[in-house]
Coordinates of C-alpha atoms in Angstrom, one line a residue:
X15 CA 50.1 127.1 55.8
X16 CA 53.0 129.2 56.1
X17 CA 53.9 132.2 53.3
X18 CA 54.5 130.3 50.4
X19 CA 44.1 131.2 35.9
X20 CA 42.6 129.4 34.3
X21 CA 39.9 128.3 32.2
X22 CA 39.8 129.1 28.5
X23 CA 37.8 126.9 27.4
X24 CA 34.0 129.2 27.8
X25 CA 34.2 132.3 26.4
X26 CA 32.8 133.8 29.6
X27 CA 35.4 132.2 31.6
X28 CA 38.6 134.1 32.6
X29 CA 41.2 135.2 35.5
X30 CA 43.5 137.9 34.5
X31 CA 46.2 136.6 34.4
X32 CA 43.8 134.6 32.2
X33 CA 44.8 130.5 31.7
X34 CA 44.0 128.8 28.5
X35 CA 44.6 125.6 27.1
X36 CA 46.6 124.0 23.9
X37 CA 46.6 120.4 22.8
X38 CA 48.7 118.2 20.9
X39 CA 47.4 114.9 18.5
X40 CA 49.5 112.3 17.0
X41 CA 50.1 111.1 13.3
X42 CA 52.8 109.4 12.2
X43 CA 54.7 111.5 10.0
X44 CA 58.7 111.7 11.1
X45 CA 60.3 114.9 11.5
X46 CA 61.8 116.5 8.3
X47 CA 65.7 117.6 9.3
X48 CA 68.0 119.6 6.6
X49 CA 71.0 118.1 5.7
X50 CA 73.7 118.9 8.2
X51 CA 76.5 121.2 6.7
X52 CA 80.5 121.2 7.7
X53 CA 83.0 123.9 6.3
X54 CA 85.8 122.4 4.9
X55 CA 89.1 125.0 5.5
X56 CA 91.6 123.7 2.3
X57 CA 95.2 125.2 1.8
X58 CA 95.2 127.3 5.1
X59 CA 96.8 125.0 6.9
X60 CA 93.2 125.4 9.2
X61 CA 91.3 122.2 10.7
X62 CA 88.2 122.2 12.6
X63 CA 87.1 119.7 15.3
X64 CA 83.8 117.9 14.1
X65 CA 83.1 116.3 17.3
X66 CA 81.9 118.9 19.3
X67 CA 79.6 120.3 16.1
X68 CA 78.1 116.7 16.6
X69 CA 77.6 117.6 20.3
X70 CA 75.7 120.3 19.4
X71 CA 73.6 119.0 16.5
X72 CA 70.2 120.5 16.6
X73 CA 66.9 120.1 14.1
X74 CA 66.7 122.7 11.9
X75 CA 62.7 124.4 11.8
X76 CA 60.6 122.4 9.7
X77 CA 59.9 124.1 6.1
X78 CA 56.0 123.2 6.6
X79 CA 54.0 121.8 9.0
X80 CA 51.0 121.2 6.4
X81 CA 51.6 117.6 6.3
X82 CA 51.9 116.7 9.8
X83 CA 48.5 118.7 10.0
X84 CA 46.7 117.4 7.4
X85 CA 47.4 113.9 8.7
X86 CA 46.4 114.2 12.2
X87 CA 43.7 116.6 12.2
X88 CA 40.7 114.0 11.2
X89 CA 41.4 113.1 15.2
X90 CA 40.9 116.4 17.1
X91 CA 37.4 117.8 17.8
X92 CA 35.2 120.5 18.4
X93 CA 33.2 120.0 22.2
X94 CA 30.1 122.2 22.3
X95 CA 28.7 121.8 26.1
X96 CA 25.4 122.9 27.1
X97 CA 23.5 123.4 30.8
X98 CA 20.5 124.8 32.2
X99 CA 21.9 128.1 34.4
X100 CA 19.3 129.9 36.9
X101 CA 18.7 133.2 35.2
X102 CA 20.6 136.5 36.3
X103 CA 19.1 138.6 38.5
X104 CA 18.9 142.3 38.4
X105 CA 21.2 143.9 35.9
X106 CA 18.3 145.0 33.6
X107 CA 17.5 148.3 32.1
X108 CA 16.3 150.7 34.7
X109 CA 13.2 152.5 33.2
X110 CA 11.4 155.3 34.9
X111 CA 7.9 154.6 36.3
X112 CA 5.2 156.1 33.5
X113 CA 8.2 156.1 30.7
X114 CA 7.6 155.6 27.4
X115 CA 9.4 152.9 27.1
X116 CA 8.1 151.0 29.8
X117 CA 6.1 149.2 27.7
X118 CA 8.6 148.4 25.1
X119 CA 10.9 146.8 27.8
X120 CA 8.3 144.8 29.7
X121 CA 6.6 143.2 26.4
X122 CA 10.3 142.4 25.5
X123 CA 12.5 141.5 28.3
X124 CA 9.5 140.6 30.7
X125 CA 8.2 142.7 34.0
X126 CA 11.2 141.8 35.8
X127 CA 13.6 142.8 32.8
X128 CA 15.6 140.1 32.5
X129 CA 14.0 138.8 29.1
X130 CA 13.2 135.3 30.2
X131 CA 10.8 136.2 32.9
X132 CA 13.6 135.0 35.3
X133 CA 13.2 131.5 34.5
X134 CA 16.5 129.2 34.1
X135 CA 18.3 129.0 30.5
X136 CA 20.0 127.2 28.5
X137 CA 23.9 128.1 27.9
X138 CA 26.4 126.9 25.3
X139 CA 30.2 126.6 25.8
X140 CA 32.8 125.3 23.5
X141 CA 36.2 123.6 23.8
X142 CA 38.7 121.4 22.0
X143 CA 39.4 117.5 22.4
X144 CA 41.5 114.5 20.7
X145 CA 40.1 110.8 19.6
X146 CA 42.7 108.2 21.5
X147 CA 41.0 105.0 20.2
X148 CA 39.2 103.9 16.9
X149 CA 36.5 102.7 19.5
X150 CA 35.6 106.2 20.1
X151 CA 37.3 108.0 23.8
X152 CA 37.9 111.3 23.7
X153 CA 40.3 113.4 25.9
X154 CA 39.7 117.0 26.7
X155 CA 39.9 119.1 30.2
X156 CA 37.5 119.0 32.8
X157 CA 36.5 122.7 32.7
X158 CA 35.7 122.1 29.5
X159 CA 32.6 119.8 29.9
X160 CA 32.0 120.5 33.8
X161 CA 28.4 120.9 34.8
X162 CA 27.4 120.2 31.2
X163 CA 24.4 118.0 30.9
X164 CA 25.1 117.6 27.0
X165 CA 28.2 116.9 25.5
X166 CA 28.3 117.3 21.7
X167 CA 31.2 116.5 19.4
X168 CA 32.3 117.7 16.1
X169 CA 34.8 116.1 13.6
X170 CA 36.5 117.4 11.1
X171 CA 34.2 116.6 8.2
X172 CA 31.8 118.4 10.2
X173 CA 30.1 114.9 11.7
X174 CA 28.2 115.5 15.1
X175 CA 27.8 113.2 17.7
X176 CA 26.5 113.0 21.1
X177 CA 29.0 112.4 23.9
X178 CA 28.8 111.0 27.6
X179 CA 31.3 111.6 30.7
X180 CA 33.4 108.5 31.3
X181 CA 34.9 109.6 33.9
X182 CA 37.2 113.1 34.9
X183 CA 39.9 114.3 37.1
X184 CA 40.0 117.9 38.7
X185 CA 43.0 117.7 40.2
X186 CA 44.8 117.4 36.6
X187 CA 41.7 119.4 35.0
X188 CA 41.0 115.8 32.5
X189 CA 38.2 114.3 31.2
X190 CA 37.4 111.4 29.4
X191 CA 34.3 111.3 27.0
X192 CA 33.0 108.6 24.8
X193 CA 31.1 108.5 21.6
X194 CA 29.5 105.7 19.5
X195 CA 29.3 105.6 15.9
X196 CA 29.2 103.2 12.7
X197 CA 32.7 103.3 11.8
X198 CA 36.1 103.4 13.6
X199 CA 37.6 107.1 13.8
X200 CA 41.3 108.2 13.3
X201 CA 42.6 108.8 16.1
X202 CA 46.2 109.4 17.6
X203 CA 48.7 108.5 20.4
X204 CA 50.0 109.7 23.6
X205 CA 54.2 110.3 23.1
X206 CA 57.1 110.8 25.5
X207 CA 56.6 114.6 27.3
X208 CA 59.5 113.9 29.8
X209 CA 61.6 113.3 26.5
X210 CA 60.4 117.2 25.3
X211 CA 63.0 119.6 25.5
X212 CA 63.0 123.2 25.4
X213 CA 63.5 124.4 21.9
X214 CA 61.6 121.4 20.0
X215 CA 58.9 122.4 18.0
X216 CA 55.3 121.9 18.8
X217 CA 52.1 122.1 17.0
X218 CA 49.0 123.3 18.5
X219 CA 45.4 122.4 17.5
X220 CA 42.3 123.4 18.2
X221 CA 38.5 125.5 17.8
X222 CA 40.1 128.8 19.6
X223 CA 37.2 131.6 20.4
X224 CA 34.4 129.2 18.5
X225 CA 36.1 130.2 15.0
X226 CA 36.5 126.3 14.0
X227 CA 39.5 124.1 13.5
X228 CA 42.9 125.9 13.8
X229 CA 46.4 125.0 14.4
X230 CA 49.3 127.0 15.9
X231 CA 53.1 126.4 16.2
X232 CA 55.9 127.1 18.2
X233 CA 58.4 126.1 20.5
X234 CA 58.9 123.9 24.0
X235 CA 59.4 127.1 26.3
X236 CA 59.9 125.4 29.3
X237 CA 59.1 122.4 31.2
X238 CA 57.9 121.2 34.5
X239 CA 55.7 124.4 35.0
X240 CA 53.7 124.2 38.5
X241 CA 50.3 126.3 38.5
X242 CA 48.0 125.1 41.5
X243 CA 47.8 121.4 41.7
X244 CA 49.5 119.1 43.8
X245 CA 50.3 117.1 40.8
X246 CA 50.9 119.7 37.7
X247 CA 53.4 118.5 35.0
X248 CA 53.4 121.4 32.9
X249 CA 54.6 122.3 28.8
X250 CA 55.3 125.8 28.9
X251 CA 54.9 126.8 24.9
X252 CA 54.6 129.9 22.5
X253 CA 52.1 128.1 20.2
X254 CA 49.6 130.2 20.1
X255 CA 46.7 129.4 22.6
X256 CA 43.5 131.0 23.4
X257 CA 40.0 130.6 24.1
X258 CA 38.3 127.3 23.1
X259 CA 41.6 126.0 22.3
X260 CA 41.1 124.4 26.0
X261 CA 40.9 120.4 26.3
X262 CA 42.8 119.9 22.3
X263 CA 46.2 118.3 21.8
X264 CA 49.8 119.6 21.6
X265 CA 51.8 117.6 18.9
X266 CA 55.5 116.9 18.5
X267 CA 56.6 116.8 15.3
X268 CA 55.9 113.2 14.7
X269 CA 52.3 113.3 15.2
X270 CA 52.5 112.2 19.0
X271 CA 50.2 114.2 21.6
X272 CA 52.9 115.6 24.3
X273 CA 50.4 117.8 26.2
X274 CA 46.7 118.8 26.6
X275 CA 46.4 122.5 26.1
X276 CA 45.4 123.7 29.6
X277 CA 45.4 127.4 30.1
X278 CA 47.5 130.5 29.0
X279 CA 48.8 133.4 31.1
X280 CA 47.8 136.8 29.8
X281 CA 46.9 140.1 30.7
X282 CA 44.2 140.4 28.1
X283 CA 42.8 137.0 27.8
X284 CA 43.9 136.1 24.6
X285 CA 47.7 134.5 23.9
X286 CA 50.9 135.9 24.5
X287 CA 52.9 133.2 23.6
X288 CA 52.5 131.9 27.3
X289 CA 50.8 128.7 27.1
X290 CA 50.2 125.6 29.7
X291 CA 49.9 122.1 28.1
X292 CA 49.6 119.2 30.7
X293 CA 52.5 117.1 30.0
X294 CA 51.1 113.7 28.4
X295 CA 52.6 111.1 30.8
X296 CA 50.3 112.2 33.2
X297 CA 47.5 112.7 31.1
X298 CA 48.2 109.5 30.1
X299 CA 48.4 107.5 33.3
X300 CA 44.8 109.7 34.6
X301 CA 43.2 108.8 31.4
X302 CA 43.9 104.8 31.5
X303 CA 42.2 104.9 35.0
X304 CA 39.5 106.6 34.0
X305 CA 38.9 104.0 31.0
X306 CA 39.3 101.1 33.7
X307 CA 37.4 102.7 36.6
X308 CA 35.8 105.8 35.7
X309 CA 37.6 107.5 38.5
X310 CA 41.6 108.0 39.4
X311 CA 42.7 105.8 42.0
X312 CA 46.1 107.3 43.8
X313 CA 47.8 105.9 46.0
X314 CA 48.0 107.7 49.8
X315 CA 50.9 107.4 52.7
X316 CA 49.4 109.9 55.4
X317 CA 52.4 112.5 55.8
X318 CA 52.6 115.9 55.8
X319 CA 55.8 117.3 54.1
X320 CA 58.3 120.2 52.8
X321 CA 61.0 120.7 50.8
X322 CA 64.9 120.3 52.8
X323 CA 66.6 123.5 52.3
X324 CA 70.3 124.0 52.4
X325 CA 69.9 125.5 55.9
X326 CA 67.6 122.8 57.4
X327 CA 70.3 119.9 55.7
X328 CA 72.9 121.3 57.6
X329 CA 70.8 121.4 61.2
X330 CA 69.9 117.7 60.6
X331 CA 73.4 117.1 59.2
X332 CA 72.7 115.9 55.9
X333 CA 75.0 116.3 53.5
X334 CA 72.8 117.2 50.8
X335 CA 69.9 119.0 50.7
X336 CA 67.4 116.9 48.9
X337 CA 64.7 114.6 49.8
X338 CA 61.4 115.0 51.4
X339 CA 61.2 116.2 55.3
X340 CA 58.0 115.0 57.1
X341 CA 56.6 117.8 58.9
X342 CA 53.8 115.8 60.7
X343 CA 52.2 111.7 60.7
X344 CA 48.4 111.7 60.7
X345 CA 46.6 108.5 61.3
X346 CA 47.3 106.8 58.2
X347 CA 49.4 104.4 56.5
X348 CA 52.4 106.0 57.6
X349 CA 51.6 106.3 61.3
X350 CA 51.1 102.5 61.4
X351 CA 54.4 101.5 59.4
X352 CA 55.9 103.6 61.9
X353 CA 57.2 106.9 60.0
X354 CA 57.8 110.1 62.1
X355 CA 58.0 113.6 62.0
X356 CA 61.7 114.2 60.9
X357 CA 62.2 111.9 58.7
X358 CA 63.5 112.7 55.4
X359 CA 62.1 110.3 52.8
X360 CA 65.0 110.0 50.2
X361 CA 63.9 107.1 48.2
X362 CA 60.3 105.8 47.3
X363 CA 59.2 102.4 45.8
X364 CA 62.9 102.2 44.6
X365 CA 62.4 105.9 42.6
X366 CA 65.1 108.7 44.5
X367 CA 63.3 111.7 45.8
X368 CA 64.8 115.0 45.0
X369 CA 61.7 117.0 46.7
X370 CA 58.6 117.2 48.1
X371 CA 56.9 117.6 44.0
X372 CA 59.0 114.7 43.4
X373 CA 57.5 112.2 46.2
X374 CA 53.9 113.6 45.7
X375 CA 53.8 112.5 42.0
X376 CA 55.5 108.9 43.0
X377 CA 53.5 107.9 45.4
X378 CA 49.8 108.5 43.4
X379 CA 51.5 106.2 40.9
X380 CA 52.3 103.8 43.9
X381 CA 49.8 100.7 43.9
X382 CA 47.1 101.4 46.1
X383 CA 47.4 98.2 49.1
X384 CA 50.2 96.9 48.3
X385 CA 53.7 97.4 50.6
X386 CA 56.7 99.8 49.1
X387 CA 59.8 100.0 50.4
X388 CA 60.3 103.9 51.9
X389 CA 64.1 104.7 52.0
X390 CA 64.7 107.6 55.1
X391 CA 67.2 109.2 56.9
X392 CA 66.5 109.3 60.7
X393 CA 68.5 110.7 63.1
X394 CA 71.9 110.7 60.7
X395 CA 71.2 106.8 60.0
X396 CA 69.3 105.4 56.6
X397 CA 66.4 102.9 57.3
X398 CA 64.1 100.9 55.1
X399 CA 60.7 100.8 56.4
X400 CA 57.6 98.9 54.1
X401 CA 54.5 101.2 53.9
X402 CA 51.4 99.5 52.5
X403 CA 49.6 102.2 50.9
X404 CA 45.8 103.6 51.2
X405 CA 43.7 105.4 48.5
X406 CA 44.1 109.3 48.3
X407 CA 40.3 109.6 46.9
X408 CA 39.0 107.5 50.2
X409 CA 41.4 109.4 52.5
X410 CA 40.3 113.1 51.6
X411 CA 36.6 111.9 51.8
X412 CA 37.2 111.1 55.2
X413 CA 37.4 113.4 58.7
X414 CA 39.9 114.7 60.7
X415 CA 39.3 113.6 64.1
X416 CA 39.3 116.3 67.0
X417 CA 42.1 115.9 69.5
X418 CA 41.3 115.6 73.0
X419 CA 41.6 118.0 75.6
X420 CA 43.9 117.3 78.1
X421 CA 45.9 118.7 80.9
X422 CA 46.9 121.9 81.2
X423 CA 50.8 123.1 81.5
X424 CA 52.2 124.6 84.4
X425 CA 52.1 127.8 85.0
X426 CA 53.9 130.3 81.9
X427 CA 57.5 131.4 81.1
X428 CA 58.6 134.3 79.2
X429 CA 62.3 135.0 77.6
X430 CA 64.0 135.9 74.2
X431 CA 65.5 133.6 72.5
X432 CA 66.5 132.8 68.5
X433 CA 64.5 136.9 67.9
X434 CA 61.4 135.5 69.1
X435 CA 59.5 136.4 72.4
X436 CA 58.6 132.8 73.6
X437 CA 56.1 132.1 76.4
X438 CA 55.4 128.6 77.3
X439 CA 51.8 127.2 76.6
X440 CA 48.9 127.6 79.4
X441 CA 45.3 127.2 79.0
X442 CA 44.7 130.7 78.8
X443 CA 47.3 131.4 75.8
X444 CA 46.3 128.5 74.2
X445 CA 42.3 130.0 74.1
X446 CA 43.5 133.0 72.8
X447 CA 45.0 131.5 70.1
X448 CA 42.1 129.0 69.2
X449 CA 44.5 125.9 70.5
X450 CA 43.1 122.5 72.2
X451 CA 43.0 122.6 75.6
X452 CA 46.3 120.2 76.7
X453 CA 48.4 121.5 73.7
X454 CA 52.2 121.8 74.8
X455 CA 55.0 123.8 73.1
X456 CA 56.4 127.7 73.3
X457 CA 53.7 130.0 71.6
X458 CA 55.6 132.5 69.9
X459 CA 54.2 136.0 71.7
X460 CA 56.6 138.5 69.3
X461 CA 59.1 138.5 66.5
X462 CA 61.9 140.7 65.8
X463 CA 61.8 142.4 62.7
X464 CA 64.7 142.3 62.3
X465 CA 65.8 138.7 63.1
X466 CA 66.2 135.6 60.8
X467 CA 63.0 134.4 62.2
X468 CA 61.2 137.5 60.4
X469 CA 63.0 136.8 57.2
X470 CA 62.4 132.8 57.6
X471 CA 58.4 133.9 58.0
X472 CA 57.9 132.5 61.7
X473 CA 55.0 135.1 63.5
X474 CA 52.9 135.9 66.5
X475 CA 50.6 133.0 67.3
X476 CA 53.2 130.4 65.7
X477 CA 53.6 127.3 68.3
X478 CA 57.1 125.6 68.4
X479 CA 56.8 122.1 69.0
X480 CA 60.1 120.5 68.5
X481 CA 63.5 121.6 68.4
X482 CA 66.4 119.6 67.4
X483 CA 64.2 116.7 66.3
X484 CA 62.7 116.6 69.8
X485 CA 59.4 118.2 71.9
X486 CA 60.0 121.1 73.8
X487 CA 57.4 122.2 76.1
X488 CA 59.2 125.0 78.3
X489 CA 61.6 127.6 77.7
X490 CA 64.5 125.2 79.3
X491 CA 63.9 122.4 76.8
X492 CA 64.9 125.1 73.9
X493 CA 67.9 126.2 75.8
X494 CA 68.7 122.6 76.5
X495 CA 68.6 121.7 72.7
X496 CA 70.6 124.7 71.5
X497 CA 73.9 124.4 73.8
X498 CA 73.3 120.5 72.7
X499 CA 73.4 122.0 68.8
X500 CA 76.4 124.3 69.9
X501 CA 78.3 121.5 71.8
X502 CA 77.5 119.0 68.4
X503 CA 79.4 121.8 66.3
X504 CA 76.1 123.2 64.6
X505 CA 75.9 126.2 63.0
X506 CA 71.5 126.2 63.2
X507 CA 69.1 124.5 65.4
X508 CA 65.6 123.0 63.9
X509 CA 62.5 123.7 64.7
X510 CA 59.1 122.3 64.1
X511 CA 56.5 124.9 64.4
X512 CA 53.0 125.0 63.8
X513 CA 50.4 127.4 62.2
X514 CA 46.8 126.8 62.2
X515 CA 47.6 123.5 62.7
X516 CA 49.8 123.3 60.1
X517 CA 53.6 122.1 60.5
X518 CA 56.7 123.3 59.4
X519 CA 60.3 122.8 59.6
X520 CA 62.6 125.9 60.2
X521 CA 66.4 126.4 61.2
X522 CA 67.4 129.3 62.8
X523 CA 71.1 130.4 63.4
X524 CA 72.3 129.8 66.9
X525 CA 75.8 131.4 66.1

């Protein structure tokens, strides 16, 4: 759209910066806390105030953490993965015609000199995991066991068992695994992540680079760390992290799994103390559908959408600068409860909306087909308007339909306005610039460098669509909408542009 590492789990895997993954497991064991100390001032006529020490309490660092480990550790696993791979080609040797050791290399890496006679092989890849039942589910990531057609699982007293794929979940890089044996296992529990704060100790456990069972602590770093997914819950932690440690569990110190060690950031591939857990109430809520369906099921409502900025809350005349602006309304679930472009979505199924992170998260925990109140701000008046929601996963599968050609403008205008070279759409400009024949708006022909349009990102090629929460198609519509702005006592004007088909809100100054 407009300007806006993973995998640890196979040792051949990286990105620099490289991401890895930690994980917590659950016992039961309570947190040990030293006694709280006051100091007593006597005969100086001193006094201290106790209340605001209270304030401030904090746990002090655990003296070990042997206990908590030795109790949980029966429920995290080893994952070896295996797959057939199509064998490499080229990269052999390159020996001399007549050499010596021409013979050598074809009797041992084959006439094409790649050792298998360039037939597929089998490779091995290894990762971490956590027992959640007694009845044998396991939860590790996704990169861990994808494209694996055997799944094997070790436990701590070294048993091995032979796993299947219940079900996984790119999107949140889970995967739920099952195994069947004689006997229940230990396992743990999910806890509270959103109740992490930064500071709290963590414990880390996992089979990092293949060496076996290991654990790691260290600190809550941060929270609510984004990398790439629309629906990323992040645990930043120091706990150390690294290869293999991918897919295990991230405990708080009373045995609860907070996070599933995910990926690290690191210019060498192994940890510095920069590691991504995936925060356990999501993990959570993926891995219960799974279990039921063997697939997530989120809910959908059909709107494009971006973040309201201070400067695009004070063109609409909000008074605060939260909530979700819809850029655009596809066919969808939206379109038919009647949402529109402009809108800003402020409450959702009864939850406020703060951004556009906030409203994705809410509505996949939406129920799928059933209606939901959607709380919006339209045109400087709230509305409730009930949105009966689709299914994300059915919605992505399906294709966007090609608008229709239509009839072109009239003939094009040219002028500067707002730093930007504007030229109303014809069917020539819109051909150059890849558009539907029958597309309407002012295609933006230059950009001062200079302007607030440069700084705000806006470009050649950009189409405006709408200004002041209504469709311009010549040059006179804009000027129309910004003495309106002026004459309302606005300080910006906003505009709806488009990129590549892609919609964006943007307020420009028009002081």
């Amino acid at each position: 759209m407009f300007p806006q590492g993973r995998c640890a789990a196979r040792p051949d895997q990286g990105v620099r910066p490289v991401l890895t993954l930690p994980a917590p497991i659950s016992g039961l064991l309570p947190a040990r806390r030293r006694p709280a100390r006051a100091l007593l001032a006597l005969g100086l006529g001193l006094s201290l105030a106790l209340a605001p020490m209270e304030a401030a309490f904090a746990r002090g660092a655990p003296e070990s953490f042997a206990d908590l480990a030795a109790e949980i550790s029966p429920a995290v696993v080893n994952i070896t993965t295996s797959a057939v791979v199509a064998a490499p080609t080229g990269g052999g040797p390159i020996v001399p015609e007549g050499s010596p050791f021409q013979d050598f290399f074809e009797d041992f890496m084959g006439p094409d000199g790649q050792g298998g006679g360039g037939e597929p092989q089998r490779q091995q890849a290894l990762g971490s995991g956590f027992v959640i039942s007694a009845d044998g589910y396991i939860v590790t990531n996704n990169h861990v066991i994808e494209g694996a057609d055997e799944i094997e699982i070790e436990f701590f007293d070294k048993t091995r068992l032979k796993a299947k794929l219940v079900g996984k979940d790119p999107k949140t890089d889970i995967a739920l695994l099952k195994v069947e044996g004689d006997q229940d296992l230990p396992f743990v529990s999910f806890g509270d992540s959103d109740g992490m704060r930064v500071g709290d100790w963590v414990m880390a456990m996992g089979n990092p680079l293949g060496q076996g069972f290991s654990v790691s602590a260290g600190i809550i770093s941060a929270r609510g760390r984004e990398l790439s997914g629309s629906y990323d819950d992040f645990l930043q932690t120091d706990a150390a992290i690294n290869k293999g440690n991918s897919g295990g569990p991230l405990f708080n110190m009373e045995g609860q799994v907070v996070g599933v060690n995910t990926a690290i950031l690191s210019p060498t591939g192994g940890s510095i103390g920069i590691g991504f857990s995936m925060a356990s109430n999501v993990v959570a809520k993926v891995v219960n559908q799974l279990k039921e369906f063997g697939e997530t099921r989120r809910g959908w409502l059909g709107v494009r959408i971006q973040d309201v900025t201070p400067d695009v809350a004070e063109a609409m005349g909000l008074t605060v600068a939260s909530g979700a602006l819809i850029t655009d309304v596809p066919e969808g679930p939206a379109r038919e409860a009647g949402l529109l472009a402009g809108d800003v979505i402020t409450t959702f199924n009864g939850k406020p909306v703060s951004d556009t992170r906030d409203l994705t998260r809410t509505v996949a925990d939406s129920p799928i087909g059933e209606a939901v109140p959607v709380v919006v701000q339209r045109e400087g008046a709230e509305m409730t308007i009930d949105v009966t929601l689709g299914r994300r996963e059915t919605a992505e599968g399906e294709s966007t339909p090609q608008e229709q050609p239509g009839e072109a403008p009239a003939a094009p205008e040219q002028a500067e306005l707002l730093g930007l070279s504007l030229k109303a759409l014809d069917a020539e400009i819109a051909e150059e610039l890849g558009l539907p024949q029958g597309s309407e708006g002012l295609a933006v022909v230059k950009v001062d460098p200079v302007s607030e349009a440069a700084e705000k990102g806006l470009a050649r090629g950009d189409i405006i669509v709408e200004a002041g929460q209504r469709p311009v198609t010549s040059l006179k519509d804009l000027t129309d909408r910004i003495d309106e702005a002026r004459e309302g006592g606005r300080k910006s004007l906003l505009l709806l542009v488009r990129r590549d088909g892609d919609p964006r809100f943007v307020a420009l100054s028009i002081e």
